[in-house]
PDB file of N, CA, C and O in Angstrom:
ATOM      1  N   ALA J 374      66.988   3.167  44.807  1.00  0.00           N
ATOM      2  CA  ALA J 374      66.133   2.042  44.500  1.00  0.00           C
ATOM      3  C   ALA J 374      65.959   1.897  42.990  1.00  0.00           C
ATOM      4  O   ALA J 374      65.952   0.803  42.461  1.00  0.00           O
ATOM      5  N   TRP J 375      65.787   3.032  42.293  1.00  0.00           N
ATOM      6  CA  TRP J 375      65.597   3.001  40.848  1.00  0.00           C
ATOM      7  C   TRP J 375      66.812   2.397  40.144  1.00  0.00           C
ATOM      8  O   TRP J 375      66.663   1.591  39.228  1.00  0.00           O
ATOM      9  N   ASP J 376      67.985   2.779  40.571  1.00  0.00           N
ATOM     10  CA  ASP J 376      69.209   2.238  39.959  1.00  0.00           C
ATOM     11  C   ASP J 376      69.289   0.721  40.142  1.00  0.00           C
ATOM     12  O   ASP J 376      69.689   0.006  39.227  1.00  0.00           O
ATOM     13  N   ARG J 377      68.909   0.237  41.300  1.00  0.00           N
ATOM     14  CA  ARG J 377      68.936  -1.209  41.557  1.00  0.00           C
ATOM     15  C   ARG J 377      67.912  -1.931  40.701  1.00  0.00           C
ATOM     16  O   ARG J 377      68.180  -3.013  40.169  1.00  0.00           O
ATOM     17  N   LEU J 378      66.719  -1.360  40.535  1.00  0.00           N
ATOM     18  CA  LEU J 378      65.708  -1.964  39.677  1.00  0.00           C
ATOM     19  C   LEU J 378      66.160  -1.984  38.217  1.00  0.00           C
ATOM     20  O   LEU J 378      65.977  -2.979  37.512  1.00  0.00           O
ATOM     21  N   CYS J 379      66.722  -0.880  37.785  1.00  0.00           N
ATOM     22  CA  CYS J 379      67.219  -0.786  36.409  1.00  0.00           C
ATOM     23  C   CYS J 379      68.291  -1.837  36.158  1.00  0.00           C
ATOM     24  O   CYS J 379      68.297  -2.522  35.132  1.00  0.00           O
ATOM     25  N   LYS J 380      69.186  -1.966  37.098  1.00  0.00           N
ATOM     26  CA  LYS J 380      70.267  -2.942  36.968  1.00  0.00           C
ATOM     27  C   LYS J 380      69.716  -4.359  36.935  1.00  0.00           C
ATOM     28  O   LYS J 380      70.138  -5.198  36.149  1.00  0.00           O
ATOM     29  N   ARG J 381      68.732  -4.625  37.766  1.00  0.00           N
ATOM     30  CA  ARG J 381      68.174  -5.977  37.886  1.00  0.00           C
ATOM     31  C   ARG J 381      67.405  -6.400  36.643  1.00  0.00           C
ATOM     32  O   ARG J 381      67.523  -7.503  36.166  1.00  0.00           O
ATOM     33  N   TYR J 382      66.580  -5.510  36.094  1.00  0.00           N
ATOM     34  CA  TYR J 382      65.673  -5.910  35.028  1.00  0.00           C
ATOM     35  C   TYR J 382      66.104  -5.492  33.632  1.00  0.00           C
ATOM     36  O   TYR J 382      65.630  -6.040  32.653  1.00  0.00           O
ATOM     37  N   LYS J 383      66.955  -4.558  33.497  1.00  0.00           N
ATOM     38  CA  LYS J 383      67.360  -4.093  32.175  1.00  0.00           C
ATOM     39  C   LYS J 383      68.803  -4.400  31.855  1.00  0.00           C
ATOM     40  O   LYS J 383      69.230  -4.279  30.728  1.00  0.00           O
ATOM     41  N   GLY J 384      69.564  -4.775  32.824  1.00  0.00           N
ATOM     42  CA  GLY J 384      70.974  -5.034  32.580  1.00  0.00           C
ATOM     43  C   GLY J 384      71.723  -3.739  32.341  1.00  0.00           C
ATOM     44  O   GLY J 384      71.167  -2.656  32.373  1.00  0.00           O
ATOM     45  N   LYS J 385      73.015  -3.868  32.131  1.00  0.00           N
ATOM     46  CA  LYS J 385      73.782  -2.691  31.772  1.00  0.00           C
ATOM     47  C   LYS J 385      75.072  -3.165  31.155  1.00  0.00           C
ATOM     48  O   LYS J 385      75.421  -4.339  31.240  1.00  0.00           O
ATOM     49  N   GLY J 386      75.739  -2.269  30.521  1.00  0.00           N
ATOM     50  CA  GLY J 386      76.978  -2.644  29.890  1.00  0.00           C
ATOM     51  C   GLY J 386      76.877  -2.642  28.376  1.00  0.00           C
ATOM     52  O   GLY J 386      75.826  -2.433  27.791  1.00  0.00           O
ATOM     53  N   LYS J 387      78.016  -2.865  27.776  1.00  0.00           N
ATOM     54  CA  LYS J 387      78.136  -2.799  26.316  1.00  0.00           C
ATOM     55  C   LYS J 387      77.272  -3.843  25.615  1.00  0.00           C
ATOM     56  O   LYS J 387      76.703  -3.585  24.562  1.00  0.00           O
ATOM     57  N   GLN J 388      77.165  -5.044  26.190  1.00  0.00           N
ATOM     58  CA  GLN J 388      76.396  -6.092  25.538  1.00  0.00           C
ATOM     59  C   GLN J 388      74.911  -5.721  25.460  1.00  0.00           C
ATOM     60  O   GLN J 388      74.270  -5.917  24.430  1.00  0.00           O
ATOM     61  N   THR J 389      74.367  -5.179  26.519  1.00  0.00           N
ATOM     62  CA  THR J 389      72.963  -4.764  26.523  1.00  0.00           C
ATOM     63  C   THR J 389      72.744  -3.619  25.556  1.00  0.00           C
ATOM     64  O   THR J 389      71.747  -3.592  24.828  1.00  0.00           O
ATOM     65  N   ILE J 390      73.664  -2.687  25.531  1.00  0.00           N
ATOM     66  CA  ILE J 390      73.557  -1.559  24.601  1.00  0.00           C
ATOM     67  C   ILE J 390      73.577  -2.065  23.162  1.00  0.00           C
ATOM     68  O   ILE J 390      72.749  -1.660  22.337  1.00  0.00           O
ATOM     69  N   ALA J 391      74.489  -2.964  22.846  1.00  0.00           N
ATOM     70  CA  ALA J 391      74.575  -3.517  21.490  1.00  0.00           C
ATOM     71  C   ALA J 391      73.297  -4.268  21.129  1.00  0.00           C
ATOM     72  O   ALA J 391      72.790  -4.156  20.004  1.00  0.00           O
ATOM     73  N   TYR J 392      72.750  -5.026  22.068  1.00  0.00           N
ATOM     74  CA  TYR J 392      71.524  -5.774  21.833  1.00  0.00           C
ATOM     75  C   TYR J 392      70.367  -4.830  21.512  1.00  0.00           C
ATOM     76  O   TYR J 392      69.620  -5.043  20.551  1.00  0.00           O
ATOM     77  N   LEU J 393      70.206  -3.787  22.311  1.00  0.00           N
ATOM     78  CA  LEU J 393      69.100  -2.852  22.105  1.00  0.00           C
ATOM     79  C   LEU J 393      69.229  -2.099  20.790  1.00  0.00           C
ATOM     80  O   LEU J 393      68.232  -1.909  20.081  1.00  0.00           O
ATOM     81  N   ILE J 394      70.425  -1.678  20.445  1.00  0.00           N
ATOM     82  CA  ILE J 394      70.622  -0.989  19.171  1.00  0.00           C
ATOM     83  C   ILE J 394      70.311  -1.938  18.013  1.00  0.00           C
ATOM     84  O   ILE J 394      69.657  -1.556  17.036  1.00  0.00           O
ATOM     85  N   GLY J 395      70.750  -3.187  18.130  1.00  0.00           N
ATOM     86  CA  GLY J 395      70.433  -4.178  17.107  1.00  0.00           C
ATOM     87  C   GLY J 395      68.941  -4.382  16.967  1.00  0.00           C
ATOM     88  O   GLY J 395      68.415  -4.476  15.850  1.00  0.00           O
ATOM     89  N   GLU J 396      68.230  -4.459  18.084  1.00  0.00           N
ATOM     90  CA  GLU J 396      66.782  -4.618  18.046  1.00  0.00           C
ATOM     91  C   GLU J 396      66.107  -3.433  17.353  1.00  0.00           C
ATOM     92  O   GLU J 396      65.149  -3.610  16.615  1.00  0.00           O
ATOM     93  N   LEU J 397      66.613  -2.242  17.607  1.00  0.00           N
ATOM     94  CA  LEU J 397      66.026  -1.056  16.986  1.00  0.00           C
ATOM     95  C   LEU J 397      66.175  -1.070  15.466  1.00  0.00           C
ATOM     96  O   LEU J 397      65.255  -0.713  14.738  1.00  0.00           O
ATOM     97  N   PHE J 398      67.339  -1.463  15.000  1.00  0.00           N
ATOM     98  CA  PHE J 398      67.623  -1.343  13.568  1.00  0.00           C
ATOM     99  C   PHE J 398      67.360  -2.616  12.775  1.00  0.00           C
ATOM    100  O   PHE J 398      67.321  -2.578  11.551  1.00  0.00           O
ATOM    101  N   ARG J 399      67.171  -3.751  13.428  1.00  0.00           N
ATOM    102  CA  ARG J 399      66.895  -4.993  12.707  1.00  0.00           C
ATOM    103  C   ARG J 399      65.430  -5.368  12.723  1.00  0.00           C
ATOM    104  O   ARG J 399      64.978  -6.162  11.901  1.00  0.00           O
ATOM    105  N   GLY J 400      64.689  -4.843  13.675  1.00  0.00           N
ATOM    106  CA  GLY J 400      63.288  -5.221  13.823  1.00  0.00           C
ATOM    107  C   GLY J 400      62.425  -4.718  12.682  1.00  0.00           C
ATOM    108  O   GLY J 400      62.748  -3.753  11.998  1.00  0.00           O
ATOM    109  N   THR J 401      61.332  -5.412  12.453  1.00  0.00           N
ATOM    110  CA  THR J 401      60.355  -5.003  11.454  1.00  0.00           C
ATOM    111  C   THR J 401      59.001  -4.903  12.138  1.00  0.00           C
ATOM    112  O   THR J 401      58.596  -5.824  12.840  1.00  0.00           O
ATOM    113  N   LEU J 402      58.347  -3.804  11.915  1.00  0.00           N
ATOM    114  CA  LEU J 402      57.026  -3.618  12.480  1.00  0.00           C
ATOM    115  C   LEU J 402      56.032  -4.482  11.711  1.00  0.00           C
ATOM    116  O   LEU J 402      56.237  -4.791  10.539  1.00  0.00           O
ATOM    117  N   SER J 403      54.954  -4.848  12.346  1.00  0.00           N
ATOM    118  CA  SER J 403      53.992  -5.784  11.774  1.00  0.00           C
ATOM    119  C   SER J 403      52.698  -5.078  11.394  1.00  0.00           C
ATOM    120  O   SER J 403      52.228  -4.187  12.104  1.00  0.00           O
ATOM    121  N   ASP J 404      52.105  -5.525  10.279  1.00  0.00           N
ATOM    122  CA  ASP J 404      50.787  -5.033   9.891  1.00  0.00           C
ATOM    123  C   ASP J 404      49.681  -5.675  10.718  1.00  0.00           C
ATOM    124  O   ASP J 404      48.581  -5.161  10.790  1.00  0.00           O
ATOM    125  N   GLU J 405      49.969  -6.828  11.325  1.00  0.00           N
ATOM    126  CA  GLU J 405      48.955  -7.560  12.073  1.00  0.00           C
ATOM    127  C   GLU J 405      48.652  -6.945  13.437  1.00  0.00           C
ATOM    128  O   GLU J 405      47.639  -7.267  14.047  1.00  0.00           O
ATOM    129  N   ALA J 406      49.520  -6.110  13.928  1.00  0.00           N
ATOM    130  CA  ALA J 406      49.318  -5.477  15.232  1.00  0.00           C
ATOM    131  C   ALA J 406      49.187  -3.968  15.053  1.00  0.00           C
ATOM    132  O   ALA J 406      49.593  -3.420  14.027  1.00  0.00           O
ATOM    133  N   LEU J 407      48.610  -3.325  16.061  1.00  0.00           N
ATOM    134  CA  LEU J 407      48.511  -1.866  16.015  1.00  0.00           C
ATOM    135  C   LEU J 407      49.905  -1.256  15.971  1.00  0.00           C
ATOM    136  O   LEU J 407      50.824  -1.726  16.639  1.00  0.00           O
ATOM    137  N   LEU J 408      50.046  -0.212  15.193  1.00  0.00           N
ATOM    138  CA  LEU J 408      51.348   0.420  15.007  1.00  0.00           C
ATOM    139  C   LEU J 408      51.809   1.171  16.261  1.00  0.00           C
ATOM    140  O   LEU J 408      52.989   1.129  16.612  1.00  0.00           O
ATOM    141  N   GLU J 409      50.895   1.819  16.951  1.00  0.00           N
ATOM    142  CA  GLU J 409      51.268   2.639  18.111  1.00  0.00           C
ATOM    143  C   GLU J 409      51.991   1.854  19.205  1.00  0.00           C
ATOM    144  O   GLU J 409      53.037   2.292  19.685  1.00  0.00           O
ATOM    145  N   PRO J 410      51.487   0.688  19.636  1.00  0.00           N
ATOM    146  CA  PRO J 410      52.225  -0.059  20.668  1.00  0.00           C
ATOM    147  C   PRO J 410      53.603  -0.511  20.194  1.00  0.00           C
ATOM    148  O   PRO J 410      54.548  -0.569  20.986  1.00  0.00           O
ATOM    149  N   GLN J 411      53.735  -0.819  18.923  1.00  0.00           N
ATOM    150  CA  GLN J 411      55.028  -1.228  18.389  1.00  0.00           C
ATOM    151  C   GLN J 411      56.013  -0.062  18.408  1.00  0.00           C
ATOM    152  O   GLN J 411      57.188  -0.230  18.752  1.00  0.00           O
ATOM    153  N   LEU J 412      55.523   1.126  18.059  1.00  0.00           N
ATOM    154  CA  LEU J 412      56.363   2.323  18.113  1.00  0.00           C
ATOM    155  C   LEU J 412      56.715   2.665  19.554  1.00  0.00           C
ATOM    156  O   LEU J 412      57.841   3.090  19.841  1.00  0.00           O
ATOM    157  N   ASN J 413      55.774   2.473  20.456  1.00  0.00           N
ATOM    158  CA  ASN J 413      56.042   2.724  21.878  1.00  0.00           C
ATOM    159  C   ASN J 413      57.127   1.786  22.393  1.00  0.00           C
ATOM    160  O   ASN J 413      57.961   2.189  23.215  1.00  0.00           O
ATOM    161  N   ALA J 414      57.138   0.543  21.924  1.00  0.00           N
ATOM    162  CA  ALA J 414      58.181  -0.405  22.333  1.00  0.00           C
ATOM    163  C   ALA J 414      59.546   0.060  21.830  1.00  0.00           C
ATOM    164  O   ALA J 414      60.551  -0.059  22.541  1.00  0.00           O
ATOM    165  N   MET J 415      59.581   0.607  20.627  1.00  0.00           N
ATOM    166  CA  MET J 415      60.845   1.146  20.109  1.00  0.00           C
ATOM    167  C   MET J 415      61.294   2.332  20.951  1.00  0.00           C
ATOM    168  O   MET J 415      62.475   2.455  21.286  1.00  0.00           O
ATOM    169  N   ARG J 416      60.358   3.202  21.286  1.00  0.00           N
ATOM    170  CA  ARG J 416      60.693   4.369  22.098  1.00  0.00           C
ATOM    171  C   ARG J 416      61.176   3.953  23.485  1.00  0.00           C
ATOM    172  O   ARG J 416      62.067   4.585  24.048  1.00  0.00           O
ATOM    173  N   GLN J 417      60.612   2.868  24.014  1.00  0.00           N
ATOM    174  CA  GLN J 417      61.055   2.357  25.317  1.00  0.00           C
ATOM    175  C   GLN J 417      62.509   1.889  25.235  1.00  0.00           C
ATOM    176  O   GLN J 417      63.295   2.134  26.153  1.00  0.00           O
ATOM    177  N   LYS J 418      62.878   1.233  24.150  1.00  0.00           N
ATOM    178  CA  LYS J 418      64.272   0.816  23.979  1.00  0.00           C
ATOM    179  C   LYS J 418      65.201   2.015  23.927  1.00  0.00           C
ATOM    180  O   LYS J 418      66.303   1.981  24.488  1.00  0.00           O
ATOM    181  N   VAL J 419      64.753   3.089  23.291  1.00  0.00           N
ATOM    182  CA  VAL J 419      65.559   4.314  23.235  1.00  0.00           C
ATOM    183  C   VAL J 419      65.717   4.895  24.634  1.00  0.00           C
ATOM    184  O   VAL J 419      66.808   5.336  25.018  1.00  0.00           O
ATOM    185  N   ARG J 420      64.647   4.872  25.430  1.00  0.00           N
ATOM    186  CA  ARG J 420      64.734   5.376  26.813  1.00  0.00           C
ATOM    187  C   ARG J 420      65.684   4.528  27.649  1.00  0.00           C
ATOM    188  O   ARG J 420      66.444   5.053  28.465  1.00  0.00           O
ATOM    189  N   ILE J 421      65.650   3.211  27.457  1.00  0.00           N
ATOM    190  CA  ILE J 421      66.566   2.342  28.200  1.00  0.00           C
ATOM    191  C   ILE J 421      67.997   2.637  27.791  1.00  0.00           C
ATOM    192  O   ILE J 421      68.889   2.725  28.650  1.00  0.00           O
ATOM    193  N   LEU J 422      68.227   2.821  26.488  1.00  0.00           N
ATOM    194  CA  LEU J 422      69.577   3.172  26.026  1.00  0.00           C
ATOM    195  C   LEU J 422      70.041   4.465  26.666  1.00  0.00           C
ATOM    196  O   LEU J 422      71.194   4.573  27.097  1.00  0.00           O
ATOM    197  N   THR J 423      69.163   5.439  26.744  1.00  0.00           N
ATOM    198  CA  THR J 423      69.510   6.720  27.366  1.00  0.00           C
ATOM    199  C   THR J 423      69.860   6.517  28.838  1.00  0.00           C
ATOM    200  O   THR J 423      70.831   7.087  29.334  1.00  0.00           O
ATOM    201  N   SER J 424      69.083   5.677  29.527  1.00  0.00           N
ATOM    202  CA  SER J 424      69.380   5.433  30.939  1.00  0.00           C
ATOM    203  C   SER J 424      70.703   4.696  31.120  1.00  0.00           C
ATOM    204  O   SER J 424      71.320   4.783  32.176  1.00  0.00           O
ATOM    205  N   LEU J 425      71.141   3.978  30.084  1.00  0.00           N
ATOM    206  CA  LEU J 425      72.427   3.286  30.135  1.00  0.00           C
ATOM    207  C   LEU J 425      73.582   4.159  29.651  1.00  0.00           C
ATOM    208  O   LEU J 425      74.719   3.707  29.580  1.00  0.00           O
ATOM    209  N   GLY J 426      73.275   5.411  29.298  1.00  0.00           N
ATOM    210  CA  GLY J 426      74.324   6.342  28.918  1.00  0.00           C
ATOM    211  C   GLY J 426      74.582   6.454  27.423  1.00  0.00           C
ATOM    212  O   GLY J 426      75.546   7.088  27.011  1.00  0.00           O
ATOM    213  N   THR J 427      73.735   5.849  26.604  1.00  0.00           N
ATOM    214  CA  THR J 427      73.886   5.934  25.156  1.00  0.00           C
ATOM    215  C   THR J 427      72.682   6.683  24.602  1.00  0.00           C
ATOM    216  O   THR J 427      71.565   6.170  24.615  1.00  0.00           O
ATOM    217  N   THR J 428      72.906   7.892  24.138  1.00  0.00           N
ATOM    218  CA  THR J 428      71.824   8.715  23.635  1.00  0.00           C
ATOM    219  C   THR J 428      71.813   8.685  22.117  1.00  0.00           C
ATOM    220  O   THR J 428      72.829   8.940  21.479  1.00  0.00           O
ATOM    221  N   LEU J 429      70.663   8.337  21.564  1.00  0.00           N
ATOM    222  CA  LEU J 429      70.476   8.378  20.110  1.00  0.00           C
ATOM    223  C   LEU J 429      69.693   9.637  19.778  1.00  0.00           C
ATOM    224  O   LEU J 429      68.680   9.924  20.409  1.00  0.00           O
ATOM    225  N   GLY J 430      70.142  10.351  18.781  1.00  0.00           N
ATOM    226  CA  GLY J 430      69.444  11.561  18.367  1.00  0.00           C
ATOM    227  C   GLY J 430      68.100  11.238  17.742  1.00  0.00           C
ATOM    228  O   GLY J 430      67.864  10.124  17.262  1.00  0.00           O
ATOM    229  N   ASP J 431      67.216  12.234  17.747  1.00  0.00           N
ATOM    230  CA  ASP J 431      65.887  12.046  17.171  1.00  0.00           C
ATOM    231  C   ASP J 431      65.957  11.630  15.700  1.00  0.00           C
ATOM    232  O   ASP J 431      65.147  10.830  15.248  1.00  0.00           O
ATOM    233  N   ASP J 432      66.933  12.190  14.971  1.00  0.00           N
ATOM    234  CA  ASP J 432      67.055  11.843  13.556  1.00  0.00           C
ATOM    235  C   ASP J 432      67.415  10.372  13.377  1.00  0.00           C
ATOM    236  O   ASP J 432      66.898   9.690  12.489  1.00  0.00           O
ATOM    237  N   LEU J 433      68.249   9.830  14.232  1.00  0.00           N
ATOM    238  CA  LEU J 433      68.636   8.427  14.152  1.00  0.00           C
ATOM    239  C   LEU J 433      67.478   7.510  14.556  1.00  0.00           C
ATOM    240  O   LEU J 433      67.265   6.453  13.948  1.00  0.00           O
ATOM    241  N   VAL J 434      66.700   7.927  15.539  1.00  0.00           N
ATOM    242  CA  VAL J 434      65.521   7.163  15.934  1.00  0.00           C
ATOM    243  C   VAL J 434      64.499   7.162  14.798  1.00  0.00           C
ATOM    244  O   VAL J 434      63.878   6.134  14.506  1.00  0.00           O
ATOM    245  N   ALA J 435      64.338   8.299  14.133  1.00  0.00           N
ATOM    246  CA  ALA J 435      63.423   8.377  12.993  1.00  0.00           C
ATOM    247  C   ALA J 435      63.855   7.430  11.879  1.00  0.00           C
ATOM    248  O   ALA J 435      63.015   6.766  11.263  1.00  0.00           O
ATOM    249  N   VAL J 436      65.158   7.337  11.625  1.00  0.00           N
ATOM    250  CA  VAL J 436      65.666   6.402  10.621  1.00  0.00           C
ATOM    251  C   VAL J 436      65.330   4.972  11.022  1.00  0.00           C
ATOM    252  O   VAL J 436      64.891   4.166  10.188  1.00  0.00           O
ATOM    253  N   ALA J 437      65.520   4.636  12.275  1.00  0.00           N
ATOM    254  CA  ALA J 437      65.204   3.283  12.757  1.00  0.00           C
ATOM    255  C   ALA J 437      63.725   2.966  12.548  1.00  0.00           C
ATOM    256  O   ALA J 437      63.373   1.857  12.140  1.00  0.00           O
ATOM    257  N   ILE J 438      62.869   3.926  12.804  1.00  0.00           N
ATOM    258  CA  ILE J 438      61.432   3.721  12.611  1.00  0.00           C
ATOM    259  C   ILE J 438      61.115   3.527  11.134  1.00  0.00           C
ATOM    260  O   ILE J 438      60.387   2.600  10.759  1.00  0.00           O
ATOM    261  N   VAL J 439      61.664   4.371  10.281  1.00  0.00           N
ATOM    262  CA  VAL J 439      61.373   4.295   8.848  1.00  0.00           C
ATOM    263  C   VAL J 439      61.824   2.963   8.258  1.00  0.00           C
ATOM    264  O   VAL J 439      61.090   2.324   7.509  1.00  0.00           O
ATOM    265  N   ILE J 440      63.022   2.503   8.619  1.00  0.00           N
ATOM    266  CA  ILE J 440      63.492   1.253   8.035  1.00  0.00           C
ATOM    267  C   ILE J 440      62.785   0.041   8.642  1.00  0.00           C
ATOM    268  O   ILE J 440      62.844  -1.046   8.078  1.00  0.00           O
ATOM    269  N   SER J 441      62.075   0.231   9.746  1.00  0.00           N
ATOM    270  CA  SER J 441      61.337  -0.860  10.378  1.00  0.00           C
ATOM    271  C   SER J 441      59.901  -0.979   9.881  1.00  0.00           C
ATOM    272  O   SER J 441      59.218  -1.946  10.198  1.00  0.00           O
ATOM    273  N   LEU J 442      59.459  -0.001   9.120  1.00  0.00           N
ATOM    274  CA  LEU J 442      58.076  -0.027   8.646  1.00  0.00           C
ATOM    275  C   LEU J 442      57.834  -1.236   7.746  1.00  0.00           C
ATOM    276  O   LEU J 442      58.695  -1.609   6.951  1.00  0.00           O
ATOM    277  N   PRO J 443      56.641  -1.832   7.836  1.00  0.00           N
ATOM    278  CA  PRO J 443      56.328  -2.957   6.951  1.00  0.00           C
ATOM    279  C   PRO J 443      56.177  -2.488   5.512  1.00  0.00           C
ATOM    280  O   PRO J 443      56.058  -1.288   5.231  1.00  0.00           O
ATOM    281  N   SER J 444      56.154  -3.427   4.596  1.00  0.00           N
ATOM    282  CA  SER J 444      56.112  -3.088   3.168  1.00  0.00           C
ATOM    283  C   SER J 444      54.852  -2.311   2.785  1.00  0.00           C
ATOM    284  O   SER J 444      54.866  -1.575   1.790  1.00  0.00           O
ATOM    285  N   SER J 445      53.807  -2.439   3.561  1.00  0.00           N
ATOM    286  CA  SER J 445      52.587  -1.679   3.244  1.00  0.00           C
ATOM    287  C   SER J 445      52.783  -0.162   3.417  1.00  0.00           C
ATOM    288  O   SER J 445      51.979   0.624   2.935  1.00  0.00           O
ATOM    289  N   TYR J 446      53.860   0.244   4.057  1.00  0.00           N
ATOM    290  CA  TYR J 446      54.162   1.667   4.265  1.00  0.00           C
ATOM    291  C   TYR J 446      55.296   2.133   3.337  1.00  0.00           C
ATOM    292  O   TYR J 446      55.937   3.141   3.609  1.00  0.00           O
ATOM    293  N   ASP J 447      55.546   1.427   2.260  1.00  0.00           N
ATOM    294  CA  ASP J 447      56.651   1.777   1.359  1.00  0.00           C
ATOM    295  C   ASP J 447      56.567   3.202   0.832  1.00  0.00           C
ATOM    296  O   ASP J 447      57.590   3.826   0.581  1.00  0.00           O
ATOM    297  N   THR J 448      55.370   3.739   0.669  1.00  0.00           N
ATOM    298  CA  THR J 448      55.247   5.108   0.163  1.00  0.00           C
ATOM    299  C   THR J 448      55.807   6.133   1.146  1.00  0.00           C
ATOM    300  O   THR J 448      56.204   7.215   0.737  1.00  0.00           O
ATOM    301  N   LEU J 449      55.869   5.792   2.433  1.00  0.00           N
ATOM    302  CA  LEU J 449      56.419   6.710   3.431  1.00  0.00           C
ATOM    303  C   LEU J 449      57.945   6.682   3.461  1.00  0.00           C
ATOM    304  O   LEU J 449      58.562   7.577   4.012  1.00  0.00           O
ATOM    305  N   ARG J 450      58.535   5.644   2.921  1.00  0.00           N
ATOM    306  CA  ARG J 450      59.981   5.548   2.941  1.00  0.00           C
ATOM    307  C   ARG J 450      60.545   6.506   1.941  1.00  0.00           C
ATOM    308  O   ARG J 450      61.567   7.015   1.965  1.00  0.00           O
TER     309      ARG J 450
END
């Protein structure tokens, strides 16, 4: 049942994987919203990628988070 739900709502294949990776590395986090839910959304994309067979290492996920930080977090970069 889980596989059917995953297939129905998350898609699968190279195009979905490319889309999710693009979202991770092109997105910018916002100062107007709480940071935690935005980070959770990024982590959810990583989990979906893992379920599709593409595993990103923690170091690569950390890079995606750092480059997505808004300009108010420039000191952390």
